[in-house]
PDB file of C-alpha atoms in Angstrom:
ATOM      1  CA  ASN A1248     167.161  56.686  39.346  1.00 71.00           C
ATOM      2  CA  ALA A1249     168.329  59.412  40.548  1.00 78.00           C
ATOM      3  CA  GLY A1250     165.373  61.063  41.866  1.00 92.00           C
ATOM      4  CA  VAL A1251     165.026  64.854  41.970  1.00 95.00           C
ATOM      5  CA  THR A1252     167.645  66.747  41.316  1.00 96.00           C
ATOM      6  CA  GLN A1253     167.996  70.538  41.672  1.00 97.00           C
ATOM      7  CA  THR A1254     170.545  72.362  40.414  1.00 96.00           C
ATOM      8  CA  PRO A1255     172.430  75.271  41.399  1.00 96.00           C
ATOM      9  CA  LYS A1256     172.518  74.322  45.381  1.00 95.00           C
ATOM     10  CA  PHE A1257     173.443  78.079  45.804  1.00 96.00           C
ATOM     11  CA  GLN A1258     172.598  81.297  44.006  1.00 96.00           C
ATOM     12  CA  VAL A1259     173.747  84.740  44.924  1.00 97.00           C
ATOM     13  CA  LEU A1260     171.869  87.465  42.612  1.00 96.00           C
ATOM     14  CA  LYS A1261     171.201  90.805  42.565  1.00 97.00           C
ATOM     15  CA  THR A1262     168.204  92.299  42.427  1.00 97.00           C
ATOM     16  CA  GLY A1263     167.339  92.441  39.230  1.00 97.00           C
ATOM     17  CA  GLN A1264     168.414  89.566  38.014  1.00 97.00           C
ATOM     18  CA  SER A1265     167.024  87.107  36.469  1.00 96.00           C
ATOM     19  CA  MET A1266     167.962  83.423  36.659  1.00 96.00           C
ATOM     20  CA  THR A1267     166.038  80.351  35.877  1.00 97.00           C
ATOM     21  CA  LEU A1268     166.353  76.743  38.629  1.00 98.00           C
ATOM     22  CA  GLN A1269     166.500  73.822  37.022  1.00 98.00           C
ATOM     23  CA  CYS A1270     164.371  70.689  38.705  1.00 98.00           C
ATOM     24  CA  ALA A1271     164.526  67.245  37.108  1.00 97.00           C
ATOM     25  CA  GLN A1272     163.036  63.608  37.505  1.00 97.00           C
ATOM     26  CA  ASP A1273     163.779  60.200  36.207  1.00 95.00           C
ATOM     27  CA  MET A1274     160.475  58.327  37.375  1.00 93.00           C
ATOM     28  CA  ASN A1275     157.942  59.584  35.001  1.00 93.00           C
ATOM     29  CA  HIS A1276     156.054  61.763  37.075  1.00 93.00           C
ATOM     30  CA  GLU A1277     153.002  63.376  36.258  1.00 92.00           C
ATOM     31  CA  TYR A1278     152.787  65.748  39.422  1.00 92.00           C
ATOM     32  CA  MET A1279     155.782  68.527  39.827  1.00 94.00           C
ATOM     33  CA  SER A1280     155.751  71.040  41.632  1.00 94.00           C
ATOM     34  CA  TRP A1281     157.903  74.164  43.208  1.00 97.00           C
ATOM     35  CA  TYR A1282     158.637  75.067  46.722  1.00 96.00           C
ATOM     36  CA  ARG A1283     160.250  77.989  48.912  1.00 97.00           C
ATOM     37  CA  GLN A1284     160.654  77.423  52.545  1.00 94.00           C
ATOM     38  CA  ASP A1285     160.707  80.214  55.019  1.00 93.00           C
ATOM     39  CA  PRO A1286     161.339  80.451  58.779  1.00 86.00           C
ATOM     40  CA  GLY A1287     158.476  79.806  59.941  1.00 84.00           C
ATOM     41  CA  MET A1288     156.186  79.632  57.437  1.00 87.00           C
ATOM     42  CA  GLY A1289     156.794  75.981  56.185  1.00 89.00           C
ATOM     43  CA  LEU A1290     156.768  75.411  52.615  1.00 92.00           C
ATOM     44  CA  ARG A1291     154.881  77.597  50.613  1.00 94.00           C
ATOM     45  CA  LEU A1292     153.230  76.502  47.297  1.00 94.00           C
ATOM     46  CA  ILE A1293     154.968  78.415  43.957  1.00 97.00           C
ATOM     47  CA  HIS A1294     154.032  76.921  40.694  1.00 96.00           C
ATOM     48  CA  TYR A1295     152.559  72.873  39.896  1.00 94.00           C
ATOM     49  CA  SER A1296     152.162  71.296  36.873  1.00 93.00           C
ATOM     50  CA  VAL A1297     150.116  67.878  36.477  1.00 90.00           C
ATOM     51  CA  GLY A1298     151.444  66.657  33.247  1.00 92.00           C
ATOM     52  CA  ALA A1299     153.263  68.189  30.739  1.00 94.00           C
ATOM     53  CA  GLY A1300     152.191  71.584  28.881  1.00 95.00           C
ATOM     54  CA  ILE A1301     149.621  72.056  32.184  1.00 95.00           C
ATOM     55  CA  THR A1302     150.696  74.052  34.268  1.00 96.00           C
ATOM     56  CA  ASP A1303     149.148  75.971  37.547  1.00 95.00           C
ATOM     57  CA  GLN A1304     149.424  78.596  40.617  1.00 95.00           C
ATOM     58  CA  GLY A1305     150.272  77.974  43.465  1.00 93.00           C
ATOM     59  CA  GLU A1306     150.160  79.590  47.072  1.00 92.00           C
ATOM     60  CA  VAL A1307     152.271  82.277  46.242  1.00 95.00           C
ATOM     61  CA  PRO A1308     152.433  82.479  42.557  1.00 96.00           C
ATOM     62  CA  ASN A1309     154.070  86.043  41.751  1.00 96.00           C
ATOM     63  CA  GLY A1310     157.239  86.839  41.040  1.00 96.00           C
ATOM     64  CA  TYR A1311     158.076  83.123  39.570  1.00 97.00           C
ATOM     65  CA  ASN A1312     157.163  81.719  35.736  1.00 97.00           C
ATOM     66  CA  VAL A1313     157.026  77.706  34.977  1.00 97.00           C
ATOM     67  CA  SER A1314     156.653  75.907  31.389  1.00 96.00           C
ATOM     68  CA  ARG A1315     156.943  71.778  31.546  1.00 97.00           C
ATOM     69  CA  SER A1316     157.829  71.485  28.716  1.00 96.00           C
ATOM     70  CA  THR A1317     158.537  67.804  29.348  1.00 96.00           C
ATOM     71  CA  THR A1318     157.664  65.175  31.891  1.00 96.00           C
ATOM     72  CA  GLU A1319     160.890  65.180  33.081  1.00 97.00           C
ATOM     73  CA  ASP A1320     162.188  68.935  34.125  1.00 97.00           C
ATOM     74  CA  PHE A1321     160.186  71.660  35.702  1.00 98.00           C
ATOM     75  CA  PRO A1322     162.358  75.630  35.549  1.00 98.00           C
ATOM     76  CA  LEU A1323     161.193  77.533  37.593  1.00 98.00           C
ATOM     77  CA  ARG A1324     162.271  81.727  36.310  1.00 98.00           C
ATOM     78  CA  LEU A1325     162.712  84.511  38.532  1.00 96.00           C
ATOM     79  CA  LEU A1326     161.929  87.356  36.177  1.00 92.00           C
ATOM     80  CA  SER A1327     163.250  90.616  38.018  1.00 96.00           C
ATOM     81  CA  ALA A1328     164.692  88.885  41.665  1.00 96.00           C
ATOM     82  CA  ALA A1329     164.051  90.556  44.829  1.00 97.00           C
ATOM     83  CA  PRO A1330     164.730  89.908  48.352  1.00 97.00           C
ATOM     84  CA  SER A1331     161.645  88.907  49.258  1.00 96.00           C
ATOM     85  CA  GLN A1332     162.941  86.231  47.299  1.00 97.00           C
ATOM     86  CA  THR A1333     165.060  85.397  49.408  1.00 97.00           C
ATOM     87  CA  SER A1334     164.401  81.365  50.325  1.00 97.00           C
ATOM     88  CA  VAL A1335     165.018  78.356  50.164  1.00 95.00           C
ATOM     89  CA  TYR A1336     163.893  76.550  46.633  1.00 97.00           C
ATOM     90  CA  PHE A1337     162.648  72.852  46.588  1.00 96.00           C
ATOM     91  CA  CYS A1338     160.673  71.202  43.591  1.00 96.00           C
ATOM     92  CA  ALA A1339     159.173  67.291  43.429  1.00 94.00           C
ATOM     93  CA  SER A1340     157.552  65.547  42.050  1.00 93.00           C
ATOM     94  CA  GLY A1341     154.945  61.925  42.213  1.00 90.00           C
ATOM     95  CA  PRO A1342     152.668  59.578  40.299  1.00 85.00           C
ATOM     96  CA  PRO A1343     149.465  60.925  40.771  1.00 74.00           C
ATOM     97  CA  SER A1344     148.171  57.626  41.987  1.00 64.00           C
ATOM     98  CA  TYR A1345     149.804  58.259  45.239  1.00 60.00           C
ATOM     99  CA  ASN A1346     149.400  61.012  45.539  1.00 66.00           C
ATOM    100  CA  GLU A1347     152.880  61.246  47.497  1.00 78.00           C
ATOM    101  CA  GLN A1348     155.638  63.447  46.019  1.00 84.00           C
ATOM    102  CA  PHE A1349     159.285  63.131  46.440  1.00 90.00           C
ATOM    103  CA  PHE A1350     161.680  66.024  47.070  1.00 92.00           C
ATOM    104  CA  GLY A1351     165.293  67.678  45.905  1.00 93.00           C
ATOM    105  CA  PRO A1352     167.610  68.666  47.642  1.00 92.00           C
ATOM    106  CA  GLY A1353     167.120  71.874  47.279  1.00 94.00           C
ATOM    107  CA  THR A1354     168.236  75.290  45.612  1.00 96.00           C
ATOM    108  CA  ARG A1355     169.740  77.833  48.336  1.00 96.00           C
ATOM    109  CA  LEU A1356     168.853  81.854  46.488  1.00 97.00           C
ATOM    110  CA  THR A1357     170.278  84.785  48.630  1.00 97.00           C
ATOM    111  CA  VAL A1358     169.164  87.829  46.704  1.00 97.00           C
ATOM    112  CA  LEU A1359     171.085  91.293  47.893  1.00 96.00           C
TER     113      LEU A1359
ATOM    114  CA  ALA B 566     141.465  78.108  50.088  1.00 71.00           C
ATOM    115  CA  GLN B 567     142.430  74.482  51.223  1.00 79.00           C
ATOM    116  CA  SER B 568     145.612  75.055  54.339  1.00 89.00           C
ATOM    117  CA  VAL B 569     146.890  73.437  57.192  1.00 93.00           C
ATOM    118  CA  SER B 570     147.422  74.718  60.242  1.00 94.00           C
ATOM    119  CA  GLN B 571     149.745  73.034  62.526  1.00 95.00           C
ATOM    120  CA  HIS B 572     149.467  74.774  66.202  1.00 87.00           C
ATOM    121  CA  ASN B 573     152.932  73.957  68.334  1.00 86.00           C
ATOM    122  CA  HIS B 574     155.934  76.354  66.145  1.00 91.00           C
ATOM    123  CA  HIS B 575     158.604  74.861  68.599  1.00 95.00           C
ATOM    124  CA  VAL B 576     158.402  71.760  70.433  1.00 97.00           C
ATOM    125  CA  ILE B 577     161.526  70.832  73.780  1.00 97.00           C
ATOM    126  CA  LEU B 578     160.515  67.733  75.021  1.00 97.00           C
ATOM    127  CA  SER B 579     163.253  65.320  77.103  1.00 97.00           C
ATOM    128  CA  GLU B 580     164.797  61.732  76.007  1.00 96.00           C
ATOM    129  CA  ALA B 581     161.897  59.283  75.994  1.00 96.00           C
ATOM    130  CA  ALA B 582     158.565  61.296  76.928  1.00 97.00           C
ATOM    131  CA  SER B 583     155.945  60.764  74.956  1.00 97.00           C
ATOM    132  CA  LEU B 584     154.953  62.957  72.035  1.00 97.00           C
ATOM    133  CA  GLU B 585     152.183  64.296  69.861  1.00 97.00           C
ATOM    134  CA  LEU B 586     152.028  67.589  67.273  1.00 97.00           C
ATOM    135  CA  GLY B 587     148.937  68.794  66.468  1.00 96.00           C
ATOM    136  CA  CYS B 588     147.258  69.760  62.381  1.00 96.00           C
ATOM    137  CA  ASN B 589     144.096  69.989  61.640  1.00 96.00           C
ATOM    138  CA  TYR B 590     143.200  71.187  57.080  1.00 93.00           C
ATOM    139  CA  SER B 591     140.681  73.158  56.008  1.00 88.00           C
ATOM    140  CA  TYR B 592     139.252  70.923  53.031  1.00 76.00           C
ATOM    141  CA  GLY B 593     136.236  69.396  53.026  1.00 70.00           C
ATOM    142  CA  GLY B 594     136.147  66.901  50.017  1.00 76.00           C
ATOM    143  CA  THR B 595     138.272  63.403  50.025  1.00 80.00           C
ATOM    144  CA  VAL B 596     141.895  64.674  50.902  1.00 82.00           C
ATOM    145  CA  ASN B 597     145.241  62.850  50.978  1.00 90.00           C
ATOM    146  CA  LEU B 598     147.004  63.579  54.861  1.00 94.00           C
ATOM    147  CA  PHE B 599     150.664  63.116  55.087  1.00 95.00           C
ATOM    148  CA  TRP B 600     153.602  64.042  57.591  1.00 96.00           C
ATOM    149  CA  TYR B 601     157.180  64.506  56.292  1.00 95.00           C
ATOM    150  CA  VAL B 602     160.039  65.675  58.444  1.00 95.00           C
ATOM    151  CA  GLN B 603     163.379  66.939  57.705  1.00 93.00           C
ATOM    152  CA  TYR B 604     166.326  66.354  59.649  1.00 93.00           C
ATOM    153  CA  PRO B 605     169.208  69.429  59.930  1.00 89.00           C
ATOM    154  CA  GLY B 606     170.472  70.193  56.699  1.00 85.00           C
ATOM    155  CA  GLN B 607     169.108  67.575  54.709  1.00 86.00           C
ATOM    156  CA  HIS B 608     165.793  67.578  52.299  1.00 82.00           C
ATOM    157  CA  LEU B 609     162.082  67.028  53.363  1.00 89.00           C
ATOM    158  CA  GLN B 610     161.393  62.680  53.652  1.00 90.00           C
ATOM    159  CA  LEU B 611     158.054  61.040  54.759  1.00 91.00           C
ATOM    160  CA  LEU B 612     157.260  59.426  57.207  1.00 95.00           C
ATOM    161  CA  LEU B 613     153.675  58.452  56.871  1.00 94.00           C
ATOM    162  CA  LYS B 614     150.699  59.195  54.574  1.00 93.00           C
ATOM    163  CA  TYR B 615     146.454  58.855  55.158  1.00 93.00           C
ATOM    164  CA  PHE B 616     144.615  58.389  52.249  1.00 90.00           C
ATOM    165  CA  SER B 617     141.737  56.350  53.338  1.00 88.00           C
ATOM    166  CA  GLY B 618     140.723  52.994  55.822  1.00 91.00           C
ATOM    167  CA  ASP B 619     141.749  52.383  59.042  1.00 93.00           C
ATOM    168  CA  PRO B 620     142.119  55.984  60.859  1.00 94.00           C
ATOM    169  CA  LEU B 621     144.345  55.475  63.037  1.00 96.00           C
ATOM    170  CA  VAL B 622     148.449  55.110  60.473  1.00 96.00           C
ATOM    171  CA  LYS B 623     151.995  53.559  62.080  1.00 96.00           C
ATOM    172  CA  GLY B 624     155.050  55.719  59.430  1.00 94.00           C
ATOM    173  CA  ILE B 625     159.014  54.488  59.774  1.00 93.00           C
ATOM    174  CA  LYS B 626     160.837  55.149  63.057  1.00 94.00           C
ATOM    175  CA  GLY B 627     158.068  54.541  65.391  1.00 95.00           C
ATOM    176  CA  PHE B 628     155.950  57.815  64.517  1.00 97.00           C
ATOM    177  CA  GLU B 629     151.773  57.321  64.132  1.00 97.00           C
ATOM    178  CA  ALA B 630     148.723  59.327  63.381  1.00 98.00           C
ATOM    179  CA  GLU B 631     145.353  59.450  63.824  1.00 96.00           C
ATOM    180  CA  PHE B 632     143.254  60.927  61.559  1.00 94.00           C
ATOM    181  CA  ILE B 633     139.710  61.927  62.807  1.00 93.00           C
ATOM    182  CA  LYS B 634     137.086  63.300  59.709  1.00 90.00           C
ATOM    183  CA  SER B 635     134.867  65.562  62.307  1.00 90.00           C
ATOM    184  CA  LYS B 636     137.654  67.598  63.526  1.00 92.00           C
ATOM    185  CA  PHE B 637     139.395  67.341  60.388  1.00 92.00           C
ATOM    186  CA  SER B 638     143.525  66.521  62.400  1.00 95.00           C
ATOM    187  CA  PHE B 639     146.019  64.614  62.061  1.00 96.00           C
ATOM    188  CA  ASN B 640     148.239  64.405  64.542  1.00 97.00           C
ATOM    189  CA  LEU B 641     150.892  62.803  65.106  1.00 97.00           C
ATOM    190  CA  ARG B 642     152.602  60.988  68.031  1.00 98.00           C
ATOM    191  CA  LYS B 643     155.207  59.135  69.363  1.00 98.00           C
ATOM    192  CA  PRO B 644     154.961  57.115  72.631  1.00 97.00           C
ATOM    193  CA  SER B 645     158.932  57.594  73.360  1.00 97.00           C
ATOM    194  CA  VAL B 646     161.185  59.788  71.208  1.00 97.00           C
ATOM    195  CA  GLN B 647     164.679  59.983  70.777  1.00 96.00           C
ATOM    196  CA  TRP B 648     167.038  62.779  70.753  1.00 96.00           C
ATOM    197  CA  SER B 649     167.654  61.267  66.984  1.00 95.00           C
ATOM    198  CA  ASP B 650     164.510  62.910  66.618  1.00 97.00           C
ATOM    199  CA  THR B 651     165.274  66.354  66.704  1.00 97.00           C
ATOM    200  CA  ALA B 652     164.177  67.865  63.277  1.00 97.00           C
ATOM    201  CA  GLU B 653     161.396  70.324  61.336  1.00 96.00           C
ATOM    202  CA  TYR B 654     157.973  68.106  61.629  1.00 97.00           C
ATOM    203  CA  PHE B 655     155.713  68.865  58.177  1.00 96.00           C
ATOM    204  CA  CYS B 656     151.668  68.103  57.770  1.00 96.00           C
ATOM    205  CA  ALA B 657     150.594  68.210  54.841  1.00 93.00           C
ATOM    206  CA  ALA B 658     146.876  67.516  52.558  1.00 91.00           C
ATOM    207  CA  TYR B 659     147.345  67.289  49.433  1.00 86.00           C
ATOM    208  CA  ASN B 660     143.756  67.726  46.801  1.00 78.00           C
ATOM    209  CA  THR B 661     144.228  67.580  42.726  1.00 74.00           C
ATOM    210  CA  GLY B 662     147.786  68.274  41.900  1.00 71.00           C
ATOM    211  CA  LYS B 663     148.435  70.572  45.107  1.00 82.00           C
ATOM    212  CA  LEU B 664     150.277  69.443  48.308  1.00 87.00           C
ATOM    213  CA  ILE B 665     149.731  72.233  51.223  1.00 90.00           C
ATOM    214  CA  PHE B 666     152.242  72.403  53.950  1.00 93.00           C
ATOM    215  CA  GLY B 667     151.651  73.917  57.449  1.00 94.00           C
ATOM    216  CA  GLN B 668     153.923  76.461  59.006  1.00 94.00           C
ATOM    217  CA  GLY B 669     156.108  73.202  60.577  1.00 95.00           C
ATOM    218  CA  THR B 670     156.379  72.259  64.253  1.00 96.00           C
ATOM    219  CA  THR B 671     160.432  72.163  65.339  1.00 96.00           C
ATOM    220  CA  LEU B 672     160.734  69.693  67.727  1.00 97.00           C
ATOM    221  CA  GLN B 673     164.340  69.794  70.004  1.00 97.00           C
ATOM    222  CA  VAL B 674     165.053  66.649  72.087  1.00 97.00           C
ATOM    223  CA  LYS B 675     167.217  67.046  75.473  1.00 95.00           C
ATOM    224  CA  PRO B 676     169.540  63.692  75.781  1.00 89.00           C
TER     225      PRO B 676
END
């Protein structure tokens, strides 16, 4: 199993540009989520999904969209990038029975 | 709203010193609790978890944590730290699809 994979690893955007961060898992996990990590603020939940076709907002959803058309994929879309979205983004997945999440390697995003 | 707070933001210890990192959560219902570790340049790894049963939970690398329901706490402990324990430590609480993290504690162990 590849586990949780994220692409790209690094990305630089200009203010106003849009992009999609990709996340995929091959463990047939129902739960998937997106976090951003900023110094001194820990990891903050952006959006999460409890299954295909079901998504919900986390702690900091503004400026981000998600969809979950398949069990495997959970892309995160930045509609109009802002410098405040400069961060490291982690995707995670987990089975509901154990309530544990496995994390991907992260995407480091810089918005100029 | 569910939240997790970690009291210590930056801890510096010498090797062989004992470690205790505080964690409190604010959620009255059933909650699962976790400690994750992030070594420099790496992504998060699970240290230990509590779902139910014995409130003293043992994890990897000699870490343990105690769940005290009356105090809404889940403190992480290690009797003797090593230089290789230098990392950032995150407490997290899980309920109905959402895993909420604390702000993190940076641990620096001096050799």
